[in-house]
PDB file of C-alpha atoms and ligand atoms in Angstrom:
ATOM      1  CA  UNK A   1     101.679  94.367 111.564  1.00  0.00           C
ATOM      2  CA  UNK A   2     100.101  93.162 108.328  1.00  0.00           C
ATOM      3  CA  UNK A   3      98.065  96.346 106.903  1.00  0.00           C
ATOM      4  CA  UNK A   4      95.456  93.960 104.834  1.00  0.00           C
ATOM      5  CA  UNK A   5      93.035  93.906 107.446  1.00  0.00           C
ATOM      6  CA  UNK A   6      93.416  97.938 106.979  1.00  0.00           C
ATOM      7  CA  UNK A   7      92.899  97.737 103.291  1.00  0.00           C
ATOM      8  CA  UNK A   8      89.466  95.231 103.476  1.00  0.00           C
ATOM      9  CA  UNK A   9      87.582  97.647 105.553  1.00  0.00           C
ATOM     10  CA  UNK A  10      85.696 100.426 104.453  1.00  0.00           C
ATOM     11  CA  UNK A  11      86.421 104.313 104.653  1.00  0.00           C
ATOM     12  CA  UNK A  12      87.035 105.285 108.002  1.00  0.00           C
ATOM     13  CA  UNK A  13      85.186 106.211 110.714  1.00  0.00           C
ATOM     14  CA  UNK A  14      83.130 102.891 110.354  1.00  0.00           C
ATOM     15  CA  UNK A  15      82.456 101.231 113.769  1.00  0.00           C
ATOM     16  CA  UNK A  16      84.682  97.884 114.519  1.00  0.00           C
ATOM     17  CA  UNK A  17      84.302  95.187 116.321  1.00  0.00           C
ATOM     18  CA  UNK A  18      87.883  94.030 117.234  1.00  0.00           C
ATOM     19  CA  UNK A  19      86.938  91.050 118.808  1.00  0.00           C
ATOM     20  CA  UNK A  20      89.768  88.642 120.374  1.00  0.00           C
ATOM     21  CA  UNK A  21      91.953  92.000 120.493  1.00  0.00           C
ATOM     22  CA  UNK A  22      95.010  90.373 122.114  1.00  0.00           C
ATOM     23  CA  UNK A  23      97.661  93.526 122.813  1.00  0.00           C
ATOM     24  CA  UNK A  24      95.407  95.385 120.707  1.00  0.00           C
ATOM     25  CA  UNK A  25      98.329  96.302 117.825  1.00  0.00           C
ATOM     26  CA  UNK A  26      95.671  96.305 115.569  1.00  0.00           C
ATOM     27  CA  UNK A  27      92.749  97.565 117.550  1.00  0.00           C
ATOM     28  CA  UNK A  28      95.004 100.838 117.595  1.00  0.00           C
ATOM     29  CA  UNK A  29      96.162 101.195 114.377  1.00  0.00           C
ATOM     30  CA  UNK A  30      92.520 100.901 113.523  1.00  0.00           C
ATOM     31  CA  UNK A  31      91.788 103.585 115.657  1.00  0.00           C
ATOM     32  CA  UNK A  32      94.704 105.608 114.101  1.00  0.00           C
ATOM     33  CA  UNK A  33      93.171 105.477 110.417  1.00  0.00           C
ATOM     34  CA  UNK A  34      89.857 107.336 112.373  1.00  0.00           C
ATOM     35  CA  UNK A  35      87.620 104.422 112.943  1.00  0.00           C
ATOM     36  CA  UNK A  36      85.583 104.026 115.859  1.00  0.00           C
ATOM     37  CA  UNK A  37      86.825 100.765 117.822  1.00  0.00           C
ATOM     38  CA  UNK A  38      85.319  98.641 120.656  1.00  0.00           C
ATOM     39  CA  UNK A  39      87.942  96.590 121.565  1.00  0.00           C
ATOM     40  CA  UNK A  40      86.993  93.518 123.456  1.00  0.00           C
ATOM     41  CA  UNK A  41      88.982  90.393 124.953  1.00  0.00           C
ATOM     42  CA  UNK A  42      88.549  87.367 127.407  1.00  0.00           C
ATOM     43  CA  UNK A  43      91.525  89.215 128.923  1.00  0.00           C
ATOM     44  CA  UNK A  44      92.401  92.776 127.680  1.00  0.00           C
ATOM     45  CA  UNK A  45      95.120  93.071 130.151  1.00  0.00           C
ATOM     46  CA  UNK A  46      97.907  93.398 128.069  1.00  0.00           C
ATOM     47  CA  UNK A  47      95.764  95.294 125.222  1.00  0.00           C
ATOM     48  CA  UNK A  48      95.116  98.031 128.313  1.00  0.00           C
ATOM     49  CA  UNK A  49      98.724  98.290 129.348  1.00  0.00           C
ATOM     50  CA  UNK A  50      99.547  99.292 125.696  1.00  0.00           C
ATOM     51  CA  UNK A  51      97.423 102.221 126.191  1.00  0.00           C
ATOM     52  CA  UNK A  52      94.836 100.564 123.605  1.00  0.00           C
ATOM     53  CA  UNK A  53      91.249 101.006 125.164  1.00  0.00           C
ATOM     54  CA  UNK A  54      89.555  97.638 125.517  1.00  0.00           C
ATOM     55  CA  UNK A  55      87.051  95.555 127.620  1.00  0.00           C
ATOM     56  CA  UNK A  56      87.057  92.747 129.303  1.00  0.00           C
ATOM     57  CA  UNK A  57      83.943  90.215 127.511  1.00  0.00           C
ATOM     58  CA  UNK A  58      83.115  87.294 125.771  1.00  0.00           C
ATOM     59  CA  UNK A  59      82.300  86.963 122.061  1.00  0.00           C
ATOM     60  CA  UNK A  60      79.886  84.353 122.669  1.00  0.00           C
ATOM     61  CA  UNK A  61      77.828  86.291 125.074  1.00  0.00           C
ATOM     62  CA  UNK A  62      78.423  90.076 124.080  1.00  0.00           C
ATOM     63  CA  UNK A  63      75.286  92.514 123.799  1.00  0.00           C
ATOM     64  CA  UNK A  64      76.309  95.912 121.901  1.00  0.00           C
ATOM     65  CA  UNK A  65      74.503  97.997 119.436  1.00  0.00           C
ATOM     66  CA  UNK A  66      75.063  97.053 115.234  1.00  0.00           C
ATOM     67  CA  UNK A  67      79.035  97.162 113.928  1.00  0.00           C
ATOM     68  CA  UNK A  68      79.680  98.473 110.661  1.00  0.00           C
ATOM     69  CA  UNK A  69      82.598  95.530 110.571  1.00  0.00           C
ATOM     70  CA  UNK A  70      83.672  92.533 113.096  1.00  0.00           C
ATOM     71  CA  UNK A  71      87.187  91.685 112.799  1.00  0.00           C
ATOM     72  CA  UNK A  72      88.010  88.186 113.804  1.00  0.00           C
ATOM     73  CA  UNK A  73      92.138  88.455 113.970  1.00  0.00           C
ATOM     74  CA  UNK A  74      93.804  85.028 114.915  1.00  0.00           C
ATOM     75  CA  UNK A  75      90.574  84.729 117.599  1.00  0.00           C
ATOM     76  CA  UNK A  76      88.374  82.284 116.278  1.00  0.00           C
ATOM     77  CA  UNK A  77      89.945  79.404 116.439  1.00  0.00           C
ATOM     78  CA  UNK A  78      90.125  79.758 120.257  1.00  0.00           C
ATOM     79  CA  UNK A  79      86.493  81.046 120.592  1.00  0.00           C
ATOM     80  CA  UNK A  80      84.317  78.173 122.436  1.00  0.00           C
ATOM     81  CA  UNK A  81      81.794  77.272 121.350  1.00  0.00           C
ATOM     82  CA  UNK A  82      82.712  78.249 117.971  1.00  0.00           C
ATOM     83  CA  UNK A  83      79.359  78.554 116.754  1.00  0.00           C
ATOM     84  CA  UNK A  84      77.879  80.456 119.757  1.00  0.00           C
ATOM     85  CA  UNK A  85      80.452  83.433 118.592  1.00  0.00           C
ATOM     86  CA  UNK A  86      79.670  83.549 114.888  1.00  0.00           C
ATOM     87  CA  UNK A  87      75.512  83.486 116.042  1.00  0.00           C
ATOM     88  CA  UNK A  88      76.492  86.450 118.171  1.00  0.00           C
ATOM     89  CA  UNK A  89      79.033  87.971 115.220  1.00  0.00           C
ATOM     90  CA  UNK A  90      76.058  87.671 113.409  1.00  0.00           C
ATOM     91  CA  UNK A  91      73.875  89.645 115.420  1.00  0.00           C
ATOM     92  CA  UNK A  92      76.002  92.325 116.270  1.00  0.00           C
ATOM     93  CA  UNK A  93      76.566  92.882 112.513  1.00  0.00           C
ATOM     94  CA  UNK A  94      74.317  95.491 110.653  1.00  0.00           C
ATOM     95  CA  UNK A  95      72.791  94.030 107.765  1.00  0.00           C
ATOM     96  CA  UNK A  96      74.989  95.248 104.926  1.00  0.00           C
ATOM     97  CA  UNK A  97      78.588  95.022 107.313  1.00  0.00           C
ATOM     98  CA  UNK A  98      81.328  92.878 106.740  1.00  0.00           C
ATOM     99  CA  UNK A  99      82.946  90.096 108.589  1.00  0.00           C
ATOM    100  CA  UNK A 100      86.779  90.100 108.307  1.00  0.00           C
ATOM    101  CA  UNK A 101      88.691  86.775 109.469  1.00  0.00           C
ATOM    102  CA  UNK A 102      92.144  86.307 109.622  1.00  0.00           C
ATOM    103  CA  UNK A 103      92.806  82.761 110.361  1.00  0.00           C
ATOM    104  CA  UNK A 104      95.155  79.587 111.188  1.00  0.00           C
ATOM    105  CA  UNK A 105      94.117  76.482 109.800  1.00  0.00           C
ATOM    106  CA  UNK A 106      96.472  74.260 111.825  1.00  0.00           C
ATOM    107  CA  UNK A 107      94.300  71.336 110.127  1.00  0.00           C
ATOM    108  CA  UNK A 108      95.430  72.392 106.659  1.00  0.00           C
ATOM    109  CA  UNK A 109      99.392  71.237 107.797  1.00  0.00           C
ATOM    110  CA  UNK A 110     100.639  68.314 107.266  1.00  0.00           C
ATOM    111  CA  UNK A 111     103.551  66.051 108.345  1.00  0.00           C
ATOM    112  CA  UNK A 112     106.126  68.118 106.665  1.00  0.00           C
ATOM    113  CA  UNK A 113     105.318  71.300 107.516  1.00  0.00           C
ATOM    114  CA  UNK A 114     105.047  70.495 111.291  1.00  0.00           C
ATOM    115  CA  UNK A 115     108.783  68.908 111.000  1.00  0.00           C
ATOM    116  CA  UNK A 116     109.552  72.505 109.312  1.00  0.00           C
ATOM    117  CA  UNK A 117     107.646  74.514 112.139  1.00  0.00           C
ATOM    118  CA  UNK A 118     109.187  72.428 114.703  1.00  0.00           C
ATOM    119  CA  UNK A 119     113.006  72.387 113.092  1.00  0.00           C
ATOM    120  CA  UNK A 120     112.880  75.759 112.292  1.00  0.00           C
ATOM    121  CA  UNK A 121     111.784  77.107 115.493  1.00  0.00           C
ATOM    122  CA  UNK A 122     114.426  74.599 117.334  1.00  0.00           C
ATOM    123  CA  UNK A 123     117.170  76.551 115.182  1.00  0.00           C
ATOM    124  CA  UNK A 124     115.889  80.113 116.377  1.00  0.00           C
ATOM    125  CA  UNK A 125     115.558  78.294 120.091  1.00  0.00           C
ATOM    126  CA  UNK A 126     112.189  78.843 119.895  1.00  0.00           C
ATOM    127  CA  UNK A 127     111.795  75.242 121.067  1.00  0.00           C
ATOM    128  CA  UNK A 128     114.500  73.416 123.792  1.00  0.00           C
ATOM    129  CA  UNK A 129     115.045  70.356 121.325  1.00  0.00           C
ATOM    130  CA  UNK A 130     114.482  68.582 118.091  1.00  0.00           C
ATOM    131  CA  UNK A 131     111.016  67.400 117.921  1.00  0.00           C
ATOM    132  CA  UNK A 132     110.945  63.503 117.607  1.00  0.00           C
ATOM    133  CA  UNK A 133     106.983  63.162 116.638  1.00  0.00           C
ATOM    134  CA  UNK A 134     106.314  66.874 114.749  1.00  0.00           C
ATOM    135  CA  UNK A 135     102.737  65.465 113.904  1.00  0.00           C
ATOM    136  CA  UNK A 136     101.835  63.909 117.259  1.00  0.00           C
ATOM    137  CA  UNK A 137     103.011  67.205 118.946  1.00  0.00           C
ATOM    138  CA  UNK A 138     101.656  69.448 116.300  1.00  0.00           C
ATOM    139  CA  UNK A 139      98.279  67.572 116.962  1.00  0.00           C
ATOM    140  CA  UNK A 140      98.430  67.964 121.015  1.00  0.00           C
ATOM    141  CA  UNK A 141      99.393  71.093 120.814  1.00  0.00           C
ATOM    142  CA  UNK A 142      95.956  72.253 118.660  1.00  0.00           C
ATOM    143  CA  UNK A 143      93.804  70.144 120.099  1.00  0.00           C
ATOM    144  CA  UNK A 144      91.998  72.909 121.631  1.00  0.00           C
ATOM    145  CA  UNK A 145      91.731  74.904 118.756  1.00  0.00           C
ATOM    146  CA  UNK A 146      89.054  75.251 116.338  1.00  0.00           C
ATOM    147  CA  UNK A 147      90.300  73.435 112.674  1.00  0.00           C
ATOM    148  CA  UNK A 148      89.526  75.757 109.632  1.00  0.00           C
ATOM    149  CA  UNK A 149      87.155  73.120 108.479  1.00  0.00           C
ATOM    150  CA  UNK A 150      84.961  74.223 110.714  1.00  0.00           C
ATOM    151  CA  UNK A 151      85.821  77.793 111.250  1.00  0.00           C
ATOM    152  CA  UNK A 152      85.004  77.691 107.700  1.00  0.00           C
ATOM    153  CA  UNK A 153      81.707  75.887 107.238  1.00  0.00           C
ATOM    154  CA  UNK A 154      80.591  77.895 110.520  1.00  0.00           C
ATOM    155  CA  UNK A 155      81.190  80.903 108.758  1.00  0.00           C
ATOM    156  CA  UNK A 156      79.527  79.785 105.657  1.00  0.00           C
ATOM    157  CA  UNK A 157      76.224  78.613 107.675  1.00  0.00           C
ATOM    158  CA  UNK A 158      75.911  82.546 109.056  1.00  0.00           C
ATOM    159  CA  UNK A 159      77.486  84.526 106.376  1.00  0.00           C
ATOM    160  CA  UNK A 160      78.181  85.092 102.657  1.00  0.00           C
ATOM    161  CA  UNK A 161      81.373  84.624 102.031  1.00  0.00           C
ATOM    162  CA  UNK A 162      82.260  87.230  99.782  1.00  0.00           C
ATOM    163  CA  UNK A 163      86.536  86.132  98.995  1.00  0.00           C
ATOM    164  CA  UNK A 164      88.596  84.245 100.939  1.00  0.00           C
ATOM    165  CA  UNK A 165      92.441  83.424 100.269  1.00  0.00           C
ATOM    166  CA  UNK A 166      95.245  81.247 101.514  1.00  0.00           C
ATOM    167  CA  UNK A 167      97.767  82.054 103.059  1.00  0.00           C
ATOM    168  CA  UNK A 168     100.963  81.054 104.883  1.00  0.00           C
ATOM    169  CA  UNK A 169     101.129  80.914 108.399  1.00  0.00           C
ATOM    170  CA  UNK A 170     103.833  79.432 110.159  1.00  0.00           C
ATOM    171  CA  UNK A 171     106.078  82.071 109.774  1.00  0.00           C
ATOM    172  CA  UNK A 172     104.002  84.366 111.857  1.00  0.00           C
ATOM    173  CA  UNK A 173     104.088  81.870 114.598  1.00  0.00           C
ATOM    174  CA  UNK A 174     107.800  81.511 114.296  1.00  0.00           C
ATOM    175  CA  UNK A 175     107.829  85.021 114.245  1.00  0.00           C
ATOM    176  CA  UNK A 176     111.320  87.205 114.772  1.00  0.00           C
ATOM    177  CA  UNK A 177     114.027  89.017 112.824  1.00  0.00           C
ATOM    178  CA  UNK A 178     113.831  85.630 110.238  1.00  0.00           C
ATOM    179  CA  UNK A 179     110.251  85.837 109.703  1.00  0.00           C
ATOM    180  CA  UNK A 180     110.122  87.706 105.788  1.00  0.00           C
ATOM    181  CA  UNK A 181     112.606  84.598 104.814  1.00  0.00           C
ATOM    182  CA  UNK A 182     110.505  81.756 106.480  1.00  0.00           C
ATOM    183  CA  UNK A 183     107.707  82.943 104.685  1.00  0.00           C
ATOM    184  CA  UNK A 184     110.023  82.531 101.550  1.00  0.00           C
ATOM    185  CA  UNK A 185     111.116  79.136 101.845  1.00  0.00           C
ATOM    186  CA  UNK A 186     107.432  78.746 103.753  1.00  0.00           C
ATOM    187  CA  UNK A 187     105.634  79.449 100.622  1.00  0.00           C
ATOM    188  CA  UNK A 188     107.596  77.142  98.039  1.00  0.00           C
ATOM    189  CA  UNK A 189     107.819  74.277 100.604  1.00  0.00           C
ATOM    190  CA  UNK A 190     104.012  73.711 102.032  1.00  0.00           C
ATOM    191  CA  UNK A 191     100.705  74.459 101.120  1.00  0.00           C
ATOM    192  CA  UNK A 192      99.001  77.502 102.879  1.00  0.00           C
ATOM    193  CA  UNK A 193      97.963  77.083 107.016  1.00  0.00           C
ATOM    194  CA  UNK A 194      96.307  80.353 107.389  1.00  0.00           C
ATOM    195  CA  UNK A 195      93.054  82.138 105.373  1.00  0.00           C
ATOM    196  CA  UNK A 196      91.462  85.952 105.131  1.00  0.00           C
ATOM    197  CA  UNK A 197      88.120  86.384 104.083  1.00  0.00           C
ATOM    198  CA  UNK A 198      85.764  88.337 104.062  1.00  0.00           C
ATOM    199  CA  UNK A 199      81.839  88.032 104.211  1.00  0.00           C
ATOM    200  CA  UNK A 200      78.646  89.348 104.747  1.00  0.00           C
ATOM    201  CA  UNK A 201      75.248  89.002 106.204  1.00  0.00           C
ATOM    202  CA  UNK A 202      73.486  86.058 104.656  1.00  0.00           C
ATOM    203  CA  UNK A 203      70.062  87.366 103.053  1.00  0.00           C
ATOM    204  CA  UNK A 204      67.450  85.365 104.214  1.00  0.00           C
ATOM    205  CA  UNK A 205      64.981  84.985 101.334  1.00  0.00           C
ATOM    206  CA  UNK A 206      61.686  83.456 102.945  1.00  0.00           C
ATOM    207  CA  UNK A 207      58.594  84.964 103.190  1.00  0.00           C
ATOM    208  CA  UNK A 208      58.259  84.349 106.477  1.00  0.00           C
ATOM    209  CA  UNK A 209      61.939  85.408 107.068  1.00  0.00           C
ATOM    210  CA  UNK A 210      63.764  82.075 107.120  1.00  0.00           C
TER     211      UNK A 210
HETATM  212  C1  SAM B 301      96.005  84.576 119.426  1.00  0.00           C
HETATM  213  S1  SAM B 301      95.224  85.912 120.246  1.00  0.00           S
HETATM  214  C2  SAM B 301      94.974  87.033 118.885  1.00  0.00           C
HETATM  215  C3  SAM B 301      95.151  88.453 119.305  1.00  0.00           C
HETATM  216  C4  SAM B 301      95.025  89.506 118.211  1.00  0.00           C
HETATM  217  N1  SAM B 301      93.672  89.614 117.682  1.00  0.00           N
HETATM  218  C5  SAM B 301      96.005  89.292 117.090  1.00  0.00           C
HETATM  219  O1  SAM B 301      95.605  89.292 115.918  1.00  0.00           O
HETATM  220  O2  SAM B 301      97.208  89.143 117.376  1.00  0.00           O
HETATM  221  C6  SAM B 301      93.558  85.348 120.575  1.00  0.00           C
HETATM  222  C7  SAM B 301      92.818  86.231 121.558  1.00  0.00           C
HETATM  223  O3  SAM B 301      91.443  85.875 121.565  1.00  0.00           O
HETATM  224  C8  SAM B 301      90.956  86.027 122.879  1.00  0.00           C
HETATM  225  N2  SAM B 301      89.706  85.264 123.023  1.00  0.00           N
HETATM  226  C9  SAM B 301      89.562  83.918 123.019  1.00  0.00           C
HETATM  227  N3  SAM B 301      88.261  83.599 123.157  1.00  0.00           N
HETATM  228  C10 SAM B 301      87.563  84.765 123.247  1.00  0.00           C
HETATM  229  C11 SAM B 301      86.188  85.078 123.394  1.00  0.00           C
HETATM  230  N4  SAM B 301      85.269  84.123 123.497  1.00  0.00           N
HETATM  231  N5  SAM B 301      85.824  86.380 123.437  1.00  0.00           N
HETATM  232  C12 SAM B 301      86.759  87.368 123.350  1.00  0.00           C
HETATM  233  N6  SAM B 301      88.079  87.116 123.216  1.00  0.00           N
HETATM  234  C13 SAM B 301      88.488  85.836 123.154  1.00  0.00           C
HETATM  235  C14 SAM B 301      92.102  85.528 123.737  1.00  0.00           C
HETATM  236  O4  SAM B 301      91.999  85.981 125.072  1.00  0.00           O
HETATM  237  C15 SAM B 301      93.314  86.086 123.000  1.00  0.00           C
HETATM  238  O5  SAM B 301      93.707  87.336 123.493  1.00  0.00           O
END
């Protein structure tokens, strides 16, 4: 697991939001470093079976008291609608906490990189054959995903972004024993498909609060 998501939050115990937890790798190695995690998924299933304690809920709809930190790991982009879970990141956030958003901008890859992603992963058999159309696939296969364009202006609209970085992606999807060189030859081939930020509560300035 990458440790920067470790490294952007504050001293531990602060209480996380790991929202989108997946298997919940990193829901428990937060809880390892002492903080105090609610771990929540659409489906914590596989999260629970690794002994990680999470429940079953919804970003969009969740009720909880303030976090100290929300942690949005590879989640957003499948979170519908994708403004309905930033309002309610928003709202679960105490007014100085921090949003933390690891991302995949699948919109940020172009026609070269998706013939990489999809030749590359055809020579670790990730996929059965050469991909004739990488773009046309690499398009279907997002199409339900959230692009980082809006992730990102989303995010902007709620919350201060305090930094945000790019950074490559497709070798995490590849994934495997290869992955340290594909994110070699990843990073002097194509431009970045993935960003980490991290952000705040907007202020709002108005008199009358707005
Ligand atoms: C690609 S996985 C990422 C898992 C993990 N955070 C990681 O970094 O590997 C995305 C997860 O987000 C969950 N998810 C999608 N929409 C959600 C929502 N509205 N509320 C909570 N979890 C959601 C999915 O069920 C899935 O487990």
């Amino acid at each position: 697991m990458d440790t920067w998501i470790l490294s952007a939050l504050p001293e531990a115990p602060a209480r996380v939001l790991d929202a989108g937890c997946g298997d919940g790798e990193l829901a428990g190695a937060l809880i390892a470093h002492g903080h105090d995690v609610t771990a929540i998924d659409l489906d914590p299933s596989a999260a629970l079976a690794a002994g990680v304690p999470a429940k079953r809920a919804d970003l969009t709809r969740y009720e909880d008291d303030p976090f100290d930190v929300i942690v949005l790991s590879l989640s957003l982009h499948h979170m519908h609608p994708l403004e309905a879970a930033l309002d309610r990141a928003a709202a679960l956030l105490r007014p100085d906490g921090l949003l933390v958003v690891d991302e995949f901008a699948w919109d940020w890859a172009d026609e070269a990189a998706a013939t990489w992603f999809y030749d590359a992963g055809t020579l670790l058999g990730r996929f059965d054959r050469p991909e004739p159309d990488p773009m046309i696939r690499w398009r279907e296969a997002h199409v339900d995903h959230s692009p980082a364009r809006d992730m990102l202006e989303a995010i902007a609209a709620r919350f201060e972004i305090r930094r945000t970085r790019r950074v490559p992606y497709l070798f995490r999807y590849l994934g495997g024993e290869h992955a340290a060189r594909l994110k070699e030859i990843e990073e002097v081939r194509h431009a970045p498909t993935g960003f980490r930020l991290t952000a705040v509560t907007r202020v709002t300035g108005g008199a009358d609060g707005t």
